[in-house]
C-alpha atoms as a printed R data frame, in Angstrom:
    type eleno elety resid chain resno       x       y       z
1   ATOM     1    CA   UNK     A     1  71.123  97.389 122.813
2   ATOM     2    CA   UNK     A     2  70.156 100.089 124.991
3   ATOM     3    CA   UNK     A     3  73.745 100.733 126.245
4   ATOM     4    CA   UNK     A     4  74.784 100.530 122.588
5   ATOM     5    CA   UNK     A     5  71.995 103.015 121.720
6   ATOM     6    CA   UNK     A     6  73.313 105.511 124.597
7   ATOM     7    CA   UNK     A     7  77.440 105.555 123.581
8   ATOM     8    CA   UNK     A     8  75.259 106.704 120.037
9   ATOM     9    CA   UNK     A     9  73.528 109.424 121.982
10  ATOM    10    CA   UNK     A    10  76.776 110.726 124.434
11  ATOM    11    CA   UNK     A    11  78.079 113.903 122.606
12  ATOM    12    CA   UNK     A    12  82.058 113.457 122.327
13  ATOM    13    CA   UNK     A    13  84.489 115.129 120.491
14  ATOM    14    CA   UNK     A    14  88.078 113.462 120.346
15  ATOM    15    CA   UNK     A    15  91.225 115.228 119.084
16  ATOM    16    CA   UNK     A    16  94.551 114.346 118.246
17  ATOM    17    CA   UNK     A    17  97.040 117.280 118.023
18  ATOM    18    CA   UNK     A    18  99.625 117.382 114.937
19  ATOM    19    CA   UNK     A    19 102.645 119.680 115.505
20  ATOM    20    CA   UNK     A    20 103.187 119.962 111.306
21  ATOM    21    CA   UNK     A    21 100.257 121.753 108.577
22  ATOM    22    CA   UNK     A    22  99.660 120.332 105.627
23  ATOM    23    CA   UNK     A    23 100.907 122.802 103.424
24  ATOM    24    CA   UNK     A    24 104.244 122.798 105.322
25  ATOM    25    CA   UNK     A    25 104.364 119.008 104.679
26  ATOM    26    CA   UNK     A    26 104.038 119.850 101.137
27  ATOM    27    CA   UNK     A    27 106.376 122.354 100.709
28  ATOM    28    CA   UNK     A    28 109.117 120.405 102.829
29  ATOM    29    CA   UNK     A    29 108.177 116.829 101.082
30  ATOM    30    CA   UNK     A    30 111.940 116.441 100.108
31  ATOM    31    CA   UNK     A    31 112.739 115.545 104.126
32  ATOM    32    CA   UNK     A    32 110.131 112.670 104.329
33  ATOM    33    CA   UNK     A    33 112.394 110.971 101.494
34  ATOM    34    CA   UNK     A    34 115.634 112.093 103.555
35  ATOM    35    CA   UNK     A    35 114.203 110.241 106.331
36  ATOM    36    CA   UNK     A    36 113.644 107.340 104.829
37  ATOM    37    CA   UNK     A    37 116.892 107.029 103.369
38  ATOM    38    CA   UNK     A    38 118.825 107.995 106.642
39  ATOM    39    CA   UNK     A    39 116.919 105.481 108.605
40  ATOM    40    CA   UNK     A    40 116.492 102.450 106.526
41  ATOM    41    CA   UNK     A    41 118.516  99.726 107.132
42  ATOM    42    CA   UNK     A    42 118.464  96.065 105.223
43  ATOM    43    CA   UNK     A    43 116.894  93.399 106.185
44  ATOM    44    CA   UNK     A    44 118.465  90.894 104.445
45  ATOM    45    CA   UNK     A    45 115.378  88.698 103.110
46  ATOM    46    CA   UNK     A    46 114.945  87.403  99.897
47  ATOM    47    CA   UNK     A    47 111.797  86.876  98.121
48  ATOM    48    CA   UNK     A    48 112.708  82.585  97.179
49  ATOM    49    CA   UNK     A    49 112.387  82.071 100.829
50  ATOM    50    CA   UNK     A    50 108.129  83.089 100.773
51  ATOM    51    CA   UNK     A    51 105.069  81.936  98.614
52  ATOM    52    CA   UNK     A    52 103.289  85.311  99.477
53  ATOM    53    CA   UNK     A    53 103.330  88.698 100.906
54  ATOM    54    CA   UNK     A    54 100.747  90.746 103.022
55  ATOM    55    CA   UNK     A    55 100.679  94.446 103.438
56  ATOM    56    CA   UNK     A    56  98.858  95.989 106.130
57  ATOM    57    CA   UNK     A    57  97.542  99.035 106.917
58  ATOM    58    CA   UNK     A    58  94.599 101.562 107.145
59  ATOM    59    CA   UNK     A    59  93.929 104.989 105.765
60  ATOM    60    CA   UNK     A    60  97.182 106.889 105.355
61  ATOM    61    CA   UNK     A    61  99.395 104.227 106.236
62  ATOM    62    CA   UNK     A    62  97.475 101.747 104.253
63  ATOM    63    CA   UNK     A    63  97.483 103.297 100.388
64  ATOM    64    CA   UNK     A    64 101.106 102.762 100.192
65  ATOM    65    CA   UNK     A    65 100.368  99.239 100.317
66  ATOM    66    CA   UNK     A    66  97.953  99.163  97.943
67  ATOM    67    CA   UNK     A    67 100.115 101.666  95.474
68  ATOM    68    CA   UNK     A    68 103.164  99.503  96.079
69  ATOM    69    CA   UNK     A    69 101.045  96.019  95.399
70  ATOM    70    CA   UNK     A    70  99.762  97.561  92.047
71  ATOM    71    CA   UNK     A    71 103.784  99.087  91.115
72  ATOM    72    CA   UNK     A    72 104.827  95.564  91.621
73  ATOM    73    CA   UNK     A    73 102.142  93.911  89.667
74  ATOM    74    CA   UNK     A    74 104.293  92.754  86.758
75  ATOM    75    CA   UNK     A    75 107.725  93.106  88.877
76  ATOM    76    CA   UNK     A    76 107.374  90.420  92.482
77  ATOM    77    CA   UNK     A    77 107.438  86.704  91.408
78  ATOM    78    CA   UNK     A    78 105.306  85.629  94.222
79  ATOM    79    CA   UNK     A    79 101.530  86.867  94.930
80  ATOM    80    CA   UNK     A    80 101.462  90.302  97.522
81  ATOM    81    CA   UNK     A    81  97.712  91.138  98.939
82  ATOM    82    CA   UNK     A    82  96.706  94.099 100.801
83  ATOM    83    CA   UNK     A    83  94.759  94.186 104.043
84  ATOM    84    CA   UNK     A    84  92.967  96.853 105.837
85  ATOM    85    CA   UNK     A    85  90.888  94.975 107.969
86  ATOM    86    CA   UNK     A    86  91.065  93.248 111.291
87  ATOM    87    CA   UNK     A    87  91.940  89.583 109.982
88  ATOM    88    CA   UNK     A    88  94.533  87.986 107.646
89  ATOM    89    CA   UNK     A    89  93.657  85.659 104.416
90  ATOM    90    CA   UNK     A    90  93.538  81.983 105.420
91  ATOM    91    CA   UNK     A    91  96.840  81.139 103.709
92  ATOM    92    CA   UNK     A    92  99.183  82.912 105.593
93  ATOM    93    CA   UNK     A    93 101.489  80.583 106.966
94  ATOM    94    CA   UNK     A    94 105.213  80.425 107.782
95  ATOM    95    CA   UNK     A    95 106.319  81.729 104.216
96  ATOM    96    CA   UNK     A    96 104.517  84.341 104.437
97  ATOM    97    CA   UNK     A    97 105.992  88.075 104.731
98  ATOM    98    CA   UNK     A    98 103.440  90.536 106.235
99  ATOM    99    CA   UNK     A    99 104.838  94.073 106.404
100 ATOM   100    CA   UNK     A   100 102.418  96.316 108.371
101 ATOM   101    CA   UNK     A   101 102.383 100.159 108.672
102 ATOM   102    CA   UNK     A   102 100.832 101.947 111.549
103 ATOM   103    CA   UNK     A   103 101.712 106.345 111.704
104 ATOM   104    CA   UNK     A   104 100.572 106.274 115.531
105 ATOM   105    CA   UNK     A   105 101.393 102.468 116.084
106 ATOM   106    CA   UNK     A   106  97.771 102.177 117.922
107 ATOM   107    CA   UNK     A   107  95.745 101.368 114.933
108 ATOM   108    CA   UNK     A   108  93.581  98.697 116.414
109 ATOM   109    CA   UNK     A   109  93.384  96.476 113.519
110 ATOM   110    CA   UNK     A   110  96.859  96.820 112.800
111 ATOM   111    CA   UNK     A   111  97.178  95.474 116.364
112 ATOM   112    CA   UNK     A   112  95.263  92.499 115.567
113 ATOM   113    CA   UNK     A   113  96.801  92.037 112.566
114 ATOM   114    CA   UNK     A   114 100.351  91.800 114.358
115 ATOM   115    CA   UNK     A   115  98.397  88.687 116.164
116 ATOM   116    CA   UNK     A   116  97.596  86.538 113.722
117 ATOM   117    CA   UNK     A   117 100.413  86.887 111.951
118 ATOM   118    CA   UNK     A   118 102.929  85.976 115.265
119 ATOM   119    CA   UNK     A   119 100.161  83.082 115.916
120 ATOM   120    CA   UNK     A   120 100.786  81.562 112.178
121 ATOM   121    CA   UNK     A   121 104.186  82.256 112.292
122 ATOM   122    CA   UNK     A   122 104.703  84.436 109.484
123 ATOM   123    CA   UNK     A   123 107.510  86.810 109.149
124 ATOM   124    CA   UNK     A   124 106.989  89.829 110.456
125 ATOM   125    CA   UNK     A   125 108.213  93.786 109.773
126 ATOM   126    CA   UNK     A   126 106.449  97.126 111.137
127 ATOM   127    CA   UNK     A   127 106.807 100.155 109.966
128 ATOM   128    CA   UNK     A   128 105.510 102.373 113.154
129 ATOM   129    CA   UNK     A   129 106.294 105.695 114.900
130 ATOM   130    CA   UNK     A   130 105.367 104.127 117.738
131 ATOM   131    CA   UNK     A   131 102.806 102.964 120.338
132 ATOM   132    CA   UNK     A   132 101.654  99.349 120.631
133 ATOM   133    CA   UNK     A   133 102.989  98.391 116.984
134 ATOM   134    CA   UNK     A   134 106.495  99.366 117.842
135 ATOM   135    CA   UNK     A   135 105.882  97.834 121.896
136 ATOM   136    CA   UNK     A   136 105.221  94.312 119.942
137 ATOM   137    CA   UNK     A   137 107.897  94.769 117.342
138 ATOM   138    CA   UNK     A   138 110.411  95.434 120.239
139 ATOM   139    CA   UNK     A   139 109.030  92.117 122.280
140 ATOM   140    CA   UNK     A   140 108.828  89.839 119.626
141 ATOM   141    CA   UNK     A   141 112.551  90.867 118.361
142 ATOM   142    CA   UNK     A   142 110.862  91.367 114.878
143 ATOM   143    CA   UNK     A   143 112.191  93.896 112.562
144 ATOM   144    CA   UNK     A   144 111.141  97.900 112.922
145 ATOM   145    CA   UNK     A   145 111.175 101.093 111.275
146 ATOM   146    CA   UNK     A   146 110.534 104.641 112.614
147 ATOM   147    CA   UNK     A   147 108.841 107.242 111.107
148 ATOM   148    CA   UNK     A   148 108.793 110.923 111.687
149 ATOM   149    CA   UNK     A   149 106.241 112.546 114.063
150 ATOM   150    CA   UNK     A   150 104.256 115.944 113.854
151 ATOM   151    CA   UNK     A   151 102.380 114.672 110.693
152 ATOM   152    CA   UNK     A   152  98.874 113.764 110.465
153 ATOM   153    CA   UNK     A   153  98.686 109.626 109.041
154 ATOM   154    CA   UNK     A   154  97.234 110.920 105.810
155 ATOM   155    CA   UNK     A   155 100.351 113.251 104.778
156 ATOM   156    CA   UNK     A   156 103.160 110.501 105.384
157 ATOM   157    CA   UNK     A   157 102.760 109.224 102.164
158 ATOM   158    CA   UNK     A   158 106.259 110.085 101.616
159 ATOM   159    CA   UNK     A   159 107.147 108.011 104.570
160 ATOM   160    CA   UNK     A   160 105.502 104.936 104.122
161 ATOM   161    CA   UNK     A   161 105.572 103.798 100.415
162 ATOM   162    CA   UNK     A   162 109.240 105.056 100.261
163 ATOM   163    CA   UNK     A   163 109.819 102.303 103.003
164 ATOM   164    CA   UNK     A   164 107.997  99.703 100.923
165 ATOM   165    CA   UNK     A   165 110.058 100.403  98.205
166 ATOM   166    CA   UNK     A   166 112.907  99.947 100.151
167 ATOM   167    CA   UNK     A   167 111.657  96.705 101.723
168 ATOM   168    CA   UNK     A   168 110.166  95.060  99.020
169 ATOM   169    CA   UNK     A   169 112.708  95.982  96.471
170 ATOM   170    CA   UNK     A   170 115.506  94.516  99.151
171 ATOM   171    CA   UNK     A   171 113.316  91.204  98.799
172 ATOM   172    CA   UNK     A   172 113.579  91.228  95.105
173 ATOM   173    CA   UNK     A   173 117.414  92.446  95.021
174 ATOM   174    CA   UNK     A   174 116.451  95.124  93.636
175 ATOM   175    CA   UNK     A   175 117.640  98.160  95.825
176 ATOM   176    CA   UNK     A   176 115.492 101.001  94.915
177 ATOM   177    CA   UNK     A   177 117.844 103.894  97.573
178 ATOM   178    CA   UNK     A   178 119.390 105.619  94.240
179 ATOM   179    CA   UNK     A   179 115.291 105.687  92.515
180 ATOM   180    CA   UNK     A   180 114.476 107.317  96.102
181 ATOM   181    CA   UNK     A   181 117.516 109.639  95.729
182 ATOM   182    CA   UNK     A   182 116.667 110.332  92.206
183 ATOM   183    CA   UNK     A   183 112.984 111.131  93.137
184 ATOM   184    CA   UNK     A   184 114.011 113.275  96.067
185 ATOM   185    CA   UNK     A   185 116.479 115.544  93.471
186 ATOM   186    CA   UNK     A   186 113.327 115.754  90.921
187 ATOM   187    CA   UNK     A   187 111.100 117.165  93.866
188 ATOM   188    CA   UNK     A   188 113.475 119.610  95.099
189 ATOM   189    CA   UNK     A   189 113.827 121.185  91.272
190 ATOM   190    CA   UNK     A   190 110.034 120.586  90.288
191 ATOM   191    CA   UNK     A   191 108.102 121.541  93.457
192 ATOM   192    CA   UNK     A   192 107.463 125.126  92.433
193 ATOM   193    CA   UNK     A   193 106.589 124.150  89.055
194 ATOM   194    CA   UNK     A   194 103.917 121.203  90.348
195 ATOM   195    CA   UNK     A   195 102.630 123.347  92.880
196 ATOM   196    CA   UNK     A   196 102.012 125.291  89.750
197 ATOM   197    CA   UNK     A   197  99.832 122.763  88.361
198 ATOM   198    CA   UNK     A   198  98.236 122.198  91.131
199 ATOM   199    CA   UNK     A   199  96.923 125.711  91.559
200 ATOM   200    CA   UNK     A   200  95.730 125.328  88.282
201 ATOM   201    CA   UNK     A   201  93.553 121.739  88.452
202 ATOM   202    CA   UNK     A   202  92.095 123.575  91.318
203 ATOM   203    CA   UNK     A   203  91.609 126.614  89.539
204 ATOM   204    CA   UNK     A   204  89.557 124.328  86.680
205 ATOM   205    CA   UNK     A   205  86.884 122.885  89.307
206 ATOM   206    CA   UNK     A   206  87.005 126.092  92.395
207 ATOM   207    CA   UNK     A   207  84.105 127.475  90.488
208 ATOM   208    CA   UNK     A   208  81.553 124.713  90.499
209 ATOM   209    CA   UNK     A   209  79.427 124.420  93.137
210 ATOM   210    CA   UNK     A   210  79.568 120.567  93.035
211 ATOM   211    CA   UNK     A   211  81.119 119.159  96.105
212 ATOM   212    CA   UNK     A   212  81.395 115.387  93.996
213 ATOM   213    CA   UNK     A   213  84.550 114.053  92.593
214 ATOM   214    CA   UNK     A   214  84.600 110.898  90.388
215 ATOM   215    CA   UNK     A   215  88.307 109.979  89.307
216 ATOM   216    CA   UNK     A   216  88.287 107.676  86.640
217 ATOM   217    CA   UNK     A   217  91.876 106.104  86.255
218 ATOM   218    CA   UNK     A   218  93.635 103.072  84.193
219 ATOM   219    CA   UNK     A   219  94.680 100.018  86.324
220 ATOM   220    CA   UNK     A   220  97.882 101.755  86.545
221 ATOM   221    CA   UNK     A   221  97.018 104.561  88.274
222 ATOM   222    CA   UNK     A   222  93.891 103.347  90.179
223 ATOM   223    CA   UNK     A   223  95.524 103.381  93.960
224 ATOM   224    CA   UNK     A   224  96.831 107.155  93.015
225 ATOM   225    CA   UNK     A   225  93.117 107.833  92.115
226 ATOM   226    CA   UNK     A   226  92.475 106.504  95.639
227 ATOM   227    CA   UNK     A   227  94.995 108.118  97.071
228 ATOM   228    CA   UNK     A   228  93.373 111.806  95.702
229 ATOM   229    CA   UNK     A   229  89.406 110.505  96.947
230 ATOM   230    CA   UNK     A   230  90.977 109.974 100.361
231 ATOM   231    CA   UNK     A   231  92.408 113.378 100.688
232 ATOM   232    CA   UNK     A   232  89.118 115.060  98.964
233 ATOM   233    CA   UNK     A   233  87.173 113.431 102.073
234 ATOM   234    CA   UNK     A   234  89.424 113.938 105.175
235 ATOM   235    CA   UNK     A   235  90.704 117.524 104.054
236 ATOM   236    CA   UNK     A   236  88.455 119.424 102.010
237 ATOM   237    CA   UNK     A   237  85.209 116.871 103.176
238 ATOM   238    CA   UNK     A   238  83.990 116.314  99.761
239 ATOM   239    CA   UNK     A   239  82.723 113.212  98.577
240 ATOM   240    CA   UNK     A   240  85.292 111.259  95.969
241 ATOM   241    CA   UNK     A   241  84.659 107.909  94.717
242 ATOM   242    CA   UNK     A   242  86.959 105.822  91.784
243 ATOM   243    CA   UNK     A   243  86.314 104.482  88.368
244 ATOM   244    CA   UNK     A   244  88.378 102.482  86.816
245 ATOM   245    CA   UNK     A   245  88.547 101.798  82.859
246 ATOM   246    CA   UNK     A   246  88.105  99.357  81.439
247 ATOM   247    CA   UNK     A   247  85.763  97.498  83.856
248 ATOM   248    CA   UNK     A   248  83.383 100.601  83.930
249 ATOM   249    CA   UNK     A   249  83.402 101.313  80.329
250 ATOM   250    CA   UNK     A   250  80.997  97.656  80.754
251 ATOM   251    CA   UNK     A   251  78.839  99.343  83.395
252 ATOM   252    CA   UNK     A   252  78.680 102.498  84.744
253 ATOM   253    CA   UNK     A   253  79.270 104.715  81.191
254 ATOM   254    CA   UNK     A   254  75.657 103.798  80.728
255 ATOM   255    CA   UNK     A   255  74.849 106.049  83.331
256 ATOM   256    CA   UNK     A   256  76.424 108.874  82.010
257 ATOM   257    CA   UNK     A   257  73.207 110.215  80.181
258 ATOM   258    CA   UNK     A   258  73.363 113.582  80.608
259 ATOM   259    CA   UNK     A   259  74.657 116.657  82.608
260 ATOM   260    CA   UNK     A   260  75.595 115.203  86.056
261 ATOM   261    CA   UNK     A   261  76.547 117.227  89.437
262 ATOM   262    CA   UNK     A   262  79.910 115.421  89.460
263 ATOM   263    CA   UNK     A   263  83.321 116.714  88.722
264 ATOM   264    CA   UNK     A   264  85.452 114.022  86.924
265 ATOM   265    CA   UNK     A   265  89.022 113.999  86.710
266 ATOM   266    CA   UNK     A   266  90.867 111.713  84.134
267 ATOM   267    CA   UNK     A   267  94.122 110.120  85.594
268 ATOM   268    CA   UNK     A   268  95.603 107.745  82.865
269 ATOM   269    CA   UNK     A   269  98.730 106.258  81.664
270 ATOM   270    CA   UNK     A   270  99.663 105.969  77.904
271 ATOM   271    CA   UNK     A   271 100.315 102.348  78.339
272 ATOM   272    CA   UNK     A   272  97.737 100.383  76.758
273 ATOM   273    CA   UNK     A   273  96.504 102.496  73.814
274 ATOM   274    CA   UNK     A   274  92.937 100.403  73.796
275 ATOM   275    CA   UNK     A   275  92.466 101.447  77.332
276 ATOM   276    CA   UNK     A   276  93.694 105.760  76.287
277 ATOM   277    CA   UNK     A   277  90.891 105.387  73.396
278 ATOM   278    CA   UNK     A   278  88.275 104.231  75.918
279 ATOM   279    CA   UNK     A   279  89.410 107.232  77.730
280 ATOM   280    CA   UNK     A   280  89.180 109.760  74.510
281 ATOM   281    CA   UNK     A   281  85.877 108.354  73.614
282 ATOM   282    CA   UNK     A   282  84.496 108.553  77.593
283 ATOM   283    CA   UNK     A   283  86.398 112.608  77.904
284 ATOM   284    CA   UNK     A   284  84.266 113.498  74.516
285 ATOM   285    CA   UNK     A   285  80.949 111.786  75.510
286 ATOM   286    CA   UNK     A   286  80.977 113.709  79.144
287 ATOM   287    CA   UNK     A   287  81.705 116.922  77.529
288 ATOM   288    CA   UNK     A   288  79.524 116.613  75.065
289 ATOM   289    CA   UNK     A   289  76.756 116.665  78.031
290 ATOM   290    CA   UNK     A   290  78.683 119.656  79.550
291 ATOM   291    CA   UNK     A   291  80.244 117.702  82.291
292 ATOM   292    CA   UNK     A   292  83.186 119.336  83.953
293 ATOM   293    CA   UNK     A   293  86.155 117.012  83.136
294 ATOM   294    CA   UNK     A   294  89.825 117.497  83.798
295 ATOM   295    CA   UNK     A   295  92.141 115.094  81.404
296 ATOM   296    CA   UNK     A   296  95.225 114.261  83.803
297 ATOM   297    CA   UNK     A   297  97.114 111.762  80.982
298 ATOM   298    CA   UNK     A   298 100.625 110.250  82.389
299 ATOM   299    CA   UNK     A   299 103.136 109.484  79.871
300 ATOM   300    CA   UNK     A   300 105.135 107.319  82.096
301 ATOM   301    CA   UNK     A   301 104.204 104.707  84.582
302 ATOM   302    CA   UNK     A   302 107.250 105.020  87.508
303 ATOM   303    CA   UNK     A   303 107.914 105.283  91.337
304 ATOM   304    CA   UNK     A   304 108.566 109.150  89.958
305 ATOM   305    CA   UNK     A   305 105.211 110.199  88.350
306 ATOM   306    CA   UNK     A   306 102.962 107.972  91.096
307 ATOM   307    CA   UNK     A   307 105.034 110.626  93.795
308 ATOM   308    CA   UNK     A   308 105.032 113.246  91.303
309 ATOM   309    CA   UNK     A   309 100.981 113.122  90.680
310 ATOM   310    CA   UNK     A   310  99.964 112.269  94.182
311 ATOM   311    CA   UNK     A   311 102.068 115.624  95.445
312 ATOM   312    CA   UNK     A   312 100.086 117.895  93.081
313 ATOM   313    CA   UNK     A   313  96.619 116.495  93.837
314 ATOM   314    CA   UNK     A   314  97.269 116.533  97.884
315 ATOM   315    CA   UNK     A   315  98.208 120.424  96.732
316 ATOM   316    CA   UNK     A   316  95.004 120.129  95.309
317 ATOM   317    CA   UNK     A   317  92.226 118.854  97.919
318 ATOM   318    CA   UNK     A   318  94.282 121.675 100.686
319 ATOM   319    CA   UNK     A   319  92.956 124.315  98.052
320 ATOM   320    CA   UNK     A   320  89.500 122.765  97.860
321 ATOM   321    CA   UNK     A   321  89.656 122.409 101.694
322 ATOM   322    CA   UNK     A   322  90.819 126.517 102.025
323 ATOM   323    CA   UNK     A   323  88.543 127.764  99.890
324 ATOM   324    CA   UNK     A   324  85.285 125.615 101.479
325 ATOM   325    CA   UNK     A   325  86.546 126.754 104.340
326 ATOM   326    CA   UNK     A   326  87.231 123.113 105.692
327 ATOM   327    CA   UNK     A   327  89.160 122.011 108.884
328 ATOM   328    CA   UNK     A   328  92.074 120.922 107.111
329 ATOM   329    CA   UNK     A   329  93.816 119.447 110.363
330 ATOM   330    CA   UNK     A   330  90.974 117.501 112.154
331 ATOM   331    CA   UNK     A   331  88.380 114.737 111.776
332 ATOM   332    CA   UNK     A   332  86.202 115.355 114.379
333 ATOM   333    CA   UNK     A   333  83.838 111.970 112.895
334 ATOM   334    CA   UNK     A   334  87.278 109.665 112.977
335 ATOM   335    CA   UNK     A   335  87.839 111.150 116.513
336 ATOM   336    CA   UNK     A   336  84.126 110.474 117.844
337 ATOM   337    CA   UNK     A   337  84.523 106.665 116.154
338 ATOM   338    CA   UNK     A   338  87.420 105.764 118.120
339 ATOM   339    CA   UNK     A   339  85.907 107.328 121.207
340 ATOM   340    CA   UNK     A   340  82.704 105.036 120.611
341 ATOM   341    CA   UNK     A   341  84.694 102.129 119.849
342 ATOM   342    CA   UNK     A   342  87.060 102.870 122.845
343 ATOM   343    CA   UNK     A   343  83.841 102.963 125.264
344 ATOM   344    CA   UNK     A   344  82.349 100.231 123.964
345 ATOM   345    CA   UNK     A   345  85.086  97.895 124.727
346 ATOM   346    CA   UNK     A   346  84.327  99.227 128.512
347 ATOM   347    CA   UNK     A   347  80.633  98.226 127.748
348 ATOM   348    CA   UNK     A   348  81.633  95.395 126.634
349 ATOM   349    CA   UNK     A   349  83.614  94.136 129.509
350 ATOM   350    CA   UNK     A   350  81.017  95.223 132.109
């Protein structure tokens, strides 16, 4: 305990250095899909030949997973989970796909996810710019993908669920290159126009002292909502958290009881129109009590308006960041965790 107590105490500050901003990943998006589509190549697995899939992946190159799982929801046959931990479910087994995604390559439970996935035999693909993941791909002959370096994890979006696509829409014969190419054309007309929006949803909530975000989204667009509260924290260092209708119209609407230091953002589909008027009657209520509350309503649920919404909002938590005067680039508290957890493996092997 004491030498646990004392890695707690020793000051250190770890860095990683990123050759490419943020804003100049935004305004150059358009090459992370002309990667993808320059360096994918098939596979040639099809989904009848697996009971299940398993995505892996933390942080930046996990919510691709988790926005691919929930795009695929009424689309894959079989069952996909996400993981972001250090283990895999139980029932992995030899028909079993696990596709894991590591930016660096030496995300340690990535890693250990490669493990137990060679031990049970499952079938294996990494998506890795390198490192250990792409070391083990190369020594276990098992199928790899590159990704472009410079970025920091958390702006490859671009990157890594355009590969999913590509993979699991392979598995399903569905290939899903002209969608990417279709996507890539819309961003190269539209960027001005959603940077345009962005400036404005920024504009909306720049004035308000409160540094809390609650985005309350449908099922649909839950992981995008995720996707947004990831970038508020690392970038712009503001607290973001997720609510997703229905399930909280049962709960936590009861705790909306008066003027509350949030900011709430509305991120919806027009799919199910039970689930929009639980939205209309949730947007009145809060503004009734003077909340602050930004209606973001999606009329279509595609690969398209997921990209399309996530670009804007990243536009937006770089503003927040700028004007709070956050260190867009680093995260010193990441840094000092895998410095602890690096030492205390040393400790640990004393």
């Amino acid at each position: 305990m004491k030498r646990l107590l004392s890695l707690f105490l020793r000051p250190q500050r770890y860095y990683e250095i990123y050759m490419i901003t943020h804003e100049s990943s935004l305004e150059n998006f358009t090459e992370q899909f002309d990667y993808v589509l320059e360096n994918y190549s098939g596979h040639g697995l099809e989904v009848n030949n697996y009971n299940n899939i398993v995505l892996g992946g933390l942080g930046g190159s996990g919510i691709g997973a988790v926005i691919i799982k929930n795009w695929l929801f009424d689309k894959c046959p079989i069952p996909i989970e996400t993981v972001a931990d250090y283990h895999l479910p139980t029932f992995i087994s030899a028909k079993t796909l696990v596709v894991l995604n590591s930016y660096s390559g030496n995300t340690e439970e990535t890693i250990s996810l490669f493990h137990e996935a060679k031990e049970k035999g499952c079938h294996i693909i990494v998506i890795a710019g390198g490192g250990t993941m792409k070391a083990l791909a190369e020594a276990n002959n098992v199928k790899h993908y590159g990704l472009k370096g410079g970025f920091q994890p958390r702006m490859t979006i671009g990157l890594g669920l355009s590969y999913l696509a590509l993979i699991l829409g392979e598995l399903m014969g569905d290939d899903q290159r002209a969608e990417l190419q279709s996507i890539r054309a819309y961003f190269e007309a539209e960027m001005p126009r959603m940077q345009e929006s962005a400036q404005r949803i920024f504009d909306f909530f720049k004035s308000t002292p409160t540094k809390k975000f609650v985005i309350v989204a449908d099922r649909q667009f839950a992981p995008v909502a995720v996707r947004f509260t990831q970038q508020l924290q690392e970038n712009a260092k503001l607290e973001g958290f997720v609510s997703v209708l229905p399930e909280a119209n049962h709960n936590m609407i009861e705790s909306y009881t008066q003027k509350l230091d949030t900011n709430y953002v509305m991120l919806y589909s027009t799919l199910n129109p039970r689930v929009e008027a639980r939205f209309d009657f949730l947007i009145s209520h809060l503004e009734l009590e003077n909340n602050k509350v930004f209606p973001l309503q999606v009329p279509e649920f595609t690969l398209q308006s997921m990209f399309d919404i996530i670009y804007r909002l990243d536009w937006v938590s770089i503003h927040l960041a700028n004007e709070l005067g956050a260190d867009l680039m680093n995260v010193p508290i990441i840094m000092n965790l895998k410095g602890f957890l690096s030492d205390l493996e040393l400790v640990d092997g004393e």
